[in-house]
Short mmCIF file of N, CA and C in Angstrom, two decimals:
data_model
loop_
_atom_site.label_atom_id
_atom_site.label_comp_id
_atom_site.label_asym_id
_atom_site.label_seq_id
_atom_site.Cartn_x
_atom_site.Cartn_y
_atom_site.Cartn_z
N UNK A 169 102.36 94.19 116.81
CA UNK A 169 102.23 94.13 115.35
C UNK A 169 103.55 93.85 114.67
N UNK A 170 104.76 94.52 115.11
CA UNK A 170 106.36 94.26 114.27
C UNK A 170 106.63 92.42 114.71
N UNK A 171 106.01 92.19 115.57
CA UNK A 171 106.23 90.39 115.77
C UNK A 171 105.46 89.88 115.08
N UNK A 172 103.91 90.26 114.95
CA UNK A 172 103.41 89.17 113.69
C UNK A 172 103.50 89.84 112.65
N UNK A 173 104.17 91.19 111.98
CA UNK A 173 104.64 90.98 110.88
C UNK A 173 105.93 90.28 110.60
N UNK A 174 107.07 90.07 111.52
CA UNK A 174 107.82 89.74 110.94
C UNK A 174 107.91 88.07 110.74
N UNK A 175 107.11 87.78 111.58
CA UNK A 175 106.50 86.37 111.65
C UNK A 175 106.16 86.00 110.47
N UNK A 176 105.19 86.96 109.63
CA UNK A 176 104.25 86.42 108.67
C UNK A 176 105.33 86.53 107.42
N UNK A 177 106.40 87.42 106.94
CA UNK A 177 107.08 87.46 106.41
C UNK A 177 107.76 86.50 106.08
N UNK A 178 108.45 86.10 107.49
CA UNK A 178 109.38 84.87 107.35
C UNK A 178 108.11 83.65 106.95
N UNK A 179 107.31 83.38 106.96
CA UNK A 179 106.77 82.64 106.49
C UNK A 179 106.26 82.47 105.39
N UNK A 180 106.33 83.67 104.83
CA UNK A 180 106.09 83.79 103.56
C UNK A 180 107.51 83.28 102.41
N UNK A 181 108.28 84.29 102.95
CA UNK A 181 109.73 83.63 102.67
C UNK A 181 110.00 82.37 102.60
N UNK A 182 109.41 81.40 103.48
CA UNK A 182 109.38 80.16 103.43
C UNK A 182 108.53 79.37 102.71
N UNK A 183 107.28 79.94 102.61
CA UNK A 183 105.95 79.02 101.55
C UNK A 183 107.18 79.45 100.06
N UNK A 184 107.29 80.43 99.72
CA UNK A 184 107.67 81.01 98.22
C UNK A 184 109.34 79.65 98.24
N UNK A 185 109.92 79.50 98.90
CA UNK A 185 110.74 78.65 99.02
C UNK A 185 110.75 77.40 98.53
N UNK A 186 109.52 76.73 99.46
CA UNK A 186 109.14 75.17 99.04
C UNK A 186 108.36 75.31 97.99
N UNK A 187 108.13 76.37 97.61
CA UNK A 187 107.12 76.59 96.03
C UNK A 187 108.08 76.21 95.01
N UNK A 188 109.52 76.88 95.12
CA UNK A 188 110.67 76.51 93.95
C UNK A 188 111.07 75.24 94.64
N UNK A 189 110.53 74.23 95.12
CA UNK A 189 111.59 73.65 95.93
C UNK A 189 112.96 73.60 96.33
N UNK A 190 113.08 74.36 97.36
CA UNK A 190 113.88 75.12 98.24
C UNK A 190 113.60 75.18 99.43
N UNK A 191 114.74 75.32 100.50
CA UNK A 191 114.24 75.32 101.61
C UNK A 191 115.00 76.58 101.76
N UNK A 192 114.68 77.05 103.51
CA UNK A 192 114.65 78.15 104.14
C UNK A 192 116.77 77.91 104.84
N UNK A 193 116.66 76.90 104.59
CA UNK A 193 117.82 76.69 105.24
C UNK A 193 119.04 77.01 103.96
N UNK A 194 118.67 77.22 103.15
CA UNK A 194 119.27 77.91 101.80
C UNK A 194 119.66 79.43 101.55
N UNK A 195 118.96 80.34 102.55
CA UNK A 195 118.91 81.67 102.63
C UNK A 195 120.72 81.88 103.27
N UNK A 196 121.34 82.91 102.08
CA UNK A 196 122.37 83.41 102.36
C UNK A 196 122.47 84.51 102.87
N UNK A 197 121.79 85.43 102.41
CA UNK A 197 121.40 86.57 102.79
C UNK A 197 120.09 87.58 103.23
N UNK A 198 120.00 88.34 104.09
CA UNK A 198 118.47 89.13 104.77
C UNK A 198 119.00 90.44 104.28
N UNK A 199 118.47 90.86 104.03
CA UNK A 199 117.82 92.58 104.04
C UNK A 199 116.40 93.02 104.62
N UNK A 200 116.44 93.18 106.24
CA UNK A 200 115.43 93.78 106.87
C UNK A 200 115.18 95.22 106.33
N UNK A 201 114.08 95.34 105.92
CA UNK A 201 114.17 97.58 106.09
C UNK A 201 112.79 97.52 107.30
N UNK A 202 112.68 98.41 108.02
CA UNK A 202 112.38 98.59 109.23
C UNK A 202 111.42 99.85 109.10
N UNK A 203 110.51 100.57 109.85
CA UNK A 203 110.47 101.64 109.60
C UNK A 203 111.42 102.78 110.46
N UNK A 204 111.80 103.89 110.75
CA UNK A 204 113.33 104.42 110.86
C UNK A 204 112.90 104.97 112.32
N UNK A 205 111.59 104.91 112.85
CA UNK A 205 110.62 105.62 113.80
C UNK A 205 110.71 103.93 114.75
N UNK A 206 110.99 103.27 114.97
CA UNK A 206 111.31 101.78 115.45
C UNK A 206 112.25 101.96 116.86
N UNK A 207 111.94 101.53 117.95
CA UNK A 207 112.53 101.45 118.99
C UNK A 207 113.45 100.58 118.94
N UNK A 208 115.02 100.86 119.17
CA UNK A 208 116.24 99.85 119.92
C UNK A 208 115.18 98.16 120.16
N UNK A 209 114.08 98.87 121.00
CA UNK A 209 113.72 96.66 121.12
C UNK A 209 113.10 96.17 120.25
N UNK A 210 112.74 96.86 119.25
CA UNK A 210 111.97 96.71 118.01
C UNK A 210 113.03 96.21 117.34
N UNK A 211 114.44 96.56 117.38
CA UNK A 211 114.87 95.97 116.46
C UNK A 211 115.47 94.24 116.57
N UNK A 212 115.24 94.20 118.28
CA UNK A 212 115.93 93.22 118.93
C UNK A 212 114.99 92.11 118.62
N UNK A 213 113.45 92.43 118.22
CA UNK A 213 112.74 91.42 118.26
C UNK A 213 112.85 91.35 116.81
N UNK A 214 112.96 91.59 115.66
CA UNK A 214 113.39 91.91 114.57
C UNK A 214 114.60 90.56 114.47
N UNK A 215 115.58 91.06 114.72
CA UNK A 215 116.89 89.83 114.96
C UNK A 215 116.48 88.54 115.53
N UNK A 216 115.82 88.75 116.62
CA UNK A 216 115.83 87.49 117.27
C UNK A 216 114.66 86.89 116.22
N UNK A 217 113.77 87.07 115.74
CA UNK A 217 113.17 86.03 114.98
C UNK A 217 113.87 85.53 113.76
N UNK A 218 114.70 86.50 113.08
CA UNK A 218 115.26 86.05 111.76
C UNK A 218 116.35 85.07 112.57
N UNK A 219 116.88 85.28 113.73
CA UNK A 219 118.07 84.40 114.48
C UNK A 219 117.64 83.15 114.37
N UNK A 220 116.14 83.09 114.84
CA UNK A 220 115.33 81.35 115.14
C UNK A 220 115.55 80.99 114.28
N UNK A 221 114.37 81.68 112.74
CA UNK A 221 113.70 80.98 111.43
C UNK A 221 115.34 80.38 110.11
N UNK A 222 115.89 81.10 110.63
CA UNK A 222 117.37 80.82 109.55
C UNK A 222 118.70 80.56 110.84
N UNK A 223 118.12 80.18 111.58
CA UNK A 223 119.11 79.60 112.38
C UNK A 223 120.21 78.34 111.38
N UNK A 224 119.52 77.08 110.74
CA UNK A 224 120.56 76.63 110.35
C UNK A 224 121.06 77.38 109.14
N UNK A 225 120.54 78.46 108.29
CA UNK A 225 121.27 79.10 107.12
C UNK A 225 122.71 80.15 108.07
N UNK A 226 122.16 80.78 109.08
CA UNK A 226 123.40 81.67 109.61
C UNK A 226 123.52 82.74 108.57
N UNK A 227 122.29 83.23 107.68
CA UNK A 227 122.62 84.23 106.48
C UNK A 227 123.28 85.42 107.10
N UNK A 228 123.91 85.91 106.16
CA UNK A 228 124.16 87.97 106.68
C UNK A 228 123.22 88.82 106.56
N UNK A 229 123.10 89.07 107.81
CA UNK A 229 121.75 90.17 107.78
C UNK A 229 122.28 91.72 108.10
N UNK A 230 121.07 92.28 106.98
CA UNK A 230 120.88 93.99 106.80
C UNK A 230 120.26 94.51 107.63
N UNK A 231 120.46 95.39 108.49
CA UNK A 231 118.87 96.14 108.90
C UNK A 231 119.45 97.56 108.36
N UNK A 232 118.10 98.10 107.57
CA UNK A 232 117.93 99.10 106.58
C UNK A 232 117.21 99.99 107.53
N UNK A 233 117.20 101.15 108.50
CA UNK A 233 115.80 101.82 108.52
C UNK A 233 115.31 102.36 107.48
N UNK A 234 114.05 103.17 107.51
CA UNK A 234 113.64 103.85 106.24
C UNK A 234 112.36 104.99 107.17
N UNK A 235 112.18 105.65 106.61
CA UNK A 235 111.02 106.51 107.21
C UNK A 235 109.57 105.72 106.47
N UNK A 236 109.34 105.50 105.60
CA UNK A 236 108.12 104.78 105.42
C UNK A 236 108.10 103.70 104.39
N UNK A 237 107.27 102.60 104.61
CA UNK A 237 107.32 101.45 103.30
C UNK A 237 106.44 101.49 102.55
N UNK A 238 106.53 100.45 102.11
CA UNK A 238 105.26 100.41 100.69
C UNK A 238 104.11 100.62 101.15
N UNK A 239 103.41 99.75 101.92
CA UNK A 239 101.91 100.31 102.17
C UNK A 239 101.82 100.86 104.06
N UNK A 240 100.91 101.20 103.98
CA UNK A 240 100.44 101.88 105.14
C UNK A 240 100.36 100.82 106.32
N UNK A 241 101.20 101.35 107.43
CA UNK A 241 101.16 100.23 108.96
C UNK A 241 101.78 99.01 108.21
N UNK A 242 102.65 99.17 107.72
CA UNK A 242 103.56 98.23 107.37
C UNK A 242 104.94 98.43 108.34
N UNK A 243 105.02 97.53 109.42
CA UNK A 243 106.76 98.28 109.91
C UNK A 243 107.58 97.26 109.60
N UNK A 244 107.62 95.93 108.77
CA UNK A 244 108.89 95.52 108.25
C UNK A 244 108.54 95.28 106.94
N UNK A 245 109.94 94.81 106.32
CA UNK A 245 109.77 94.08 105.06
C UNK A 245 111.18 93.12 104.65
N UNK A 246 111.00 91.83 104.73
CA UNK A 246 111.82 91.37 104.43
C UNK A 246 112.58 90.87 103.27
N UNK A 247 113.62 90.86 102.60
CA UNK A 247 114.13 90.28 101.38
C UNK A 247 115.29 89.34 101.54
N UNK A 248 114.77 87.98 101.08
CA UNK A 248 116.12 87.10 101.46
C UNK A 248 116.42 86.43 100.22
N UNK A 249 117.83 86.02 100.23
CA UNK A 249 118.34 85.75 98.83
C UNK A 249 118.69 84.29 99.11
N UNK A 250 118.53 83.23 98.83
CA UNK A 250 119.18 81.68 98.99
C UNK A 250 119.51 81.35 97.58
N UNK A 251 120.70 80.44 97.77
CA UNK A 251 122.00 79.58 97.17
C UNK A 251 121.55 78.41 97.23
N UNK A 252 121.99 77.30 96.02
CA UNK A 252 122.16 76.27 96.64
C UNK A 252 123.77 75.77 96.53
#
């Protein structure tokens, strides 16, 4: 489930992007929050997808834990900020 959420995120991140026309390769910055109950490889798969999807941005990334998010069986949430 933390892989196709963070999957669906970054893709979301990306539709809302080409909506302003913008691309993903514009993202300066990530702020992951996680939930705080998340295993060491949870977080590795976490990185490694934001590593792929913004590979050519190279943004600075956050990881935030937290004990719980906005809605229920939610274990990420992403916030990314792009420049042009």
């Amino acid at each position: 489930r933390l892989l196709e959420q963070t999957r669906i995120s970054i893709h979301n991140i990306a539709r809302v992007l080409r909506e302003l026309g913008r691309s993903i390769d514009e993202v300066v910055k990530i702020t992951t929050f996680y939930r705080s109950s998340a295993a060491p490889a949870d977080l590795q798969v976490i990185l490694a997808e934001c590593t792929k999807a913004f590979a050519n941005a190279a943004p600075a990334v956050t990881l935030i834990p937290l004990p719980y998010l906005a809605y229920d069986g939610t274990l990420v949430e992403i916030e990314a900020i792009a420049m042009t």
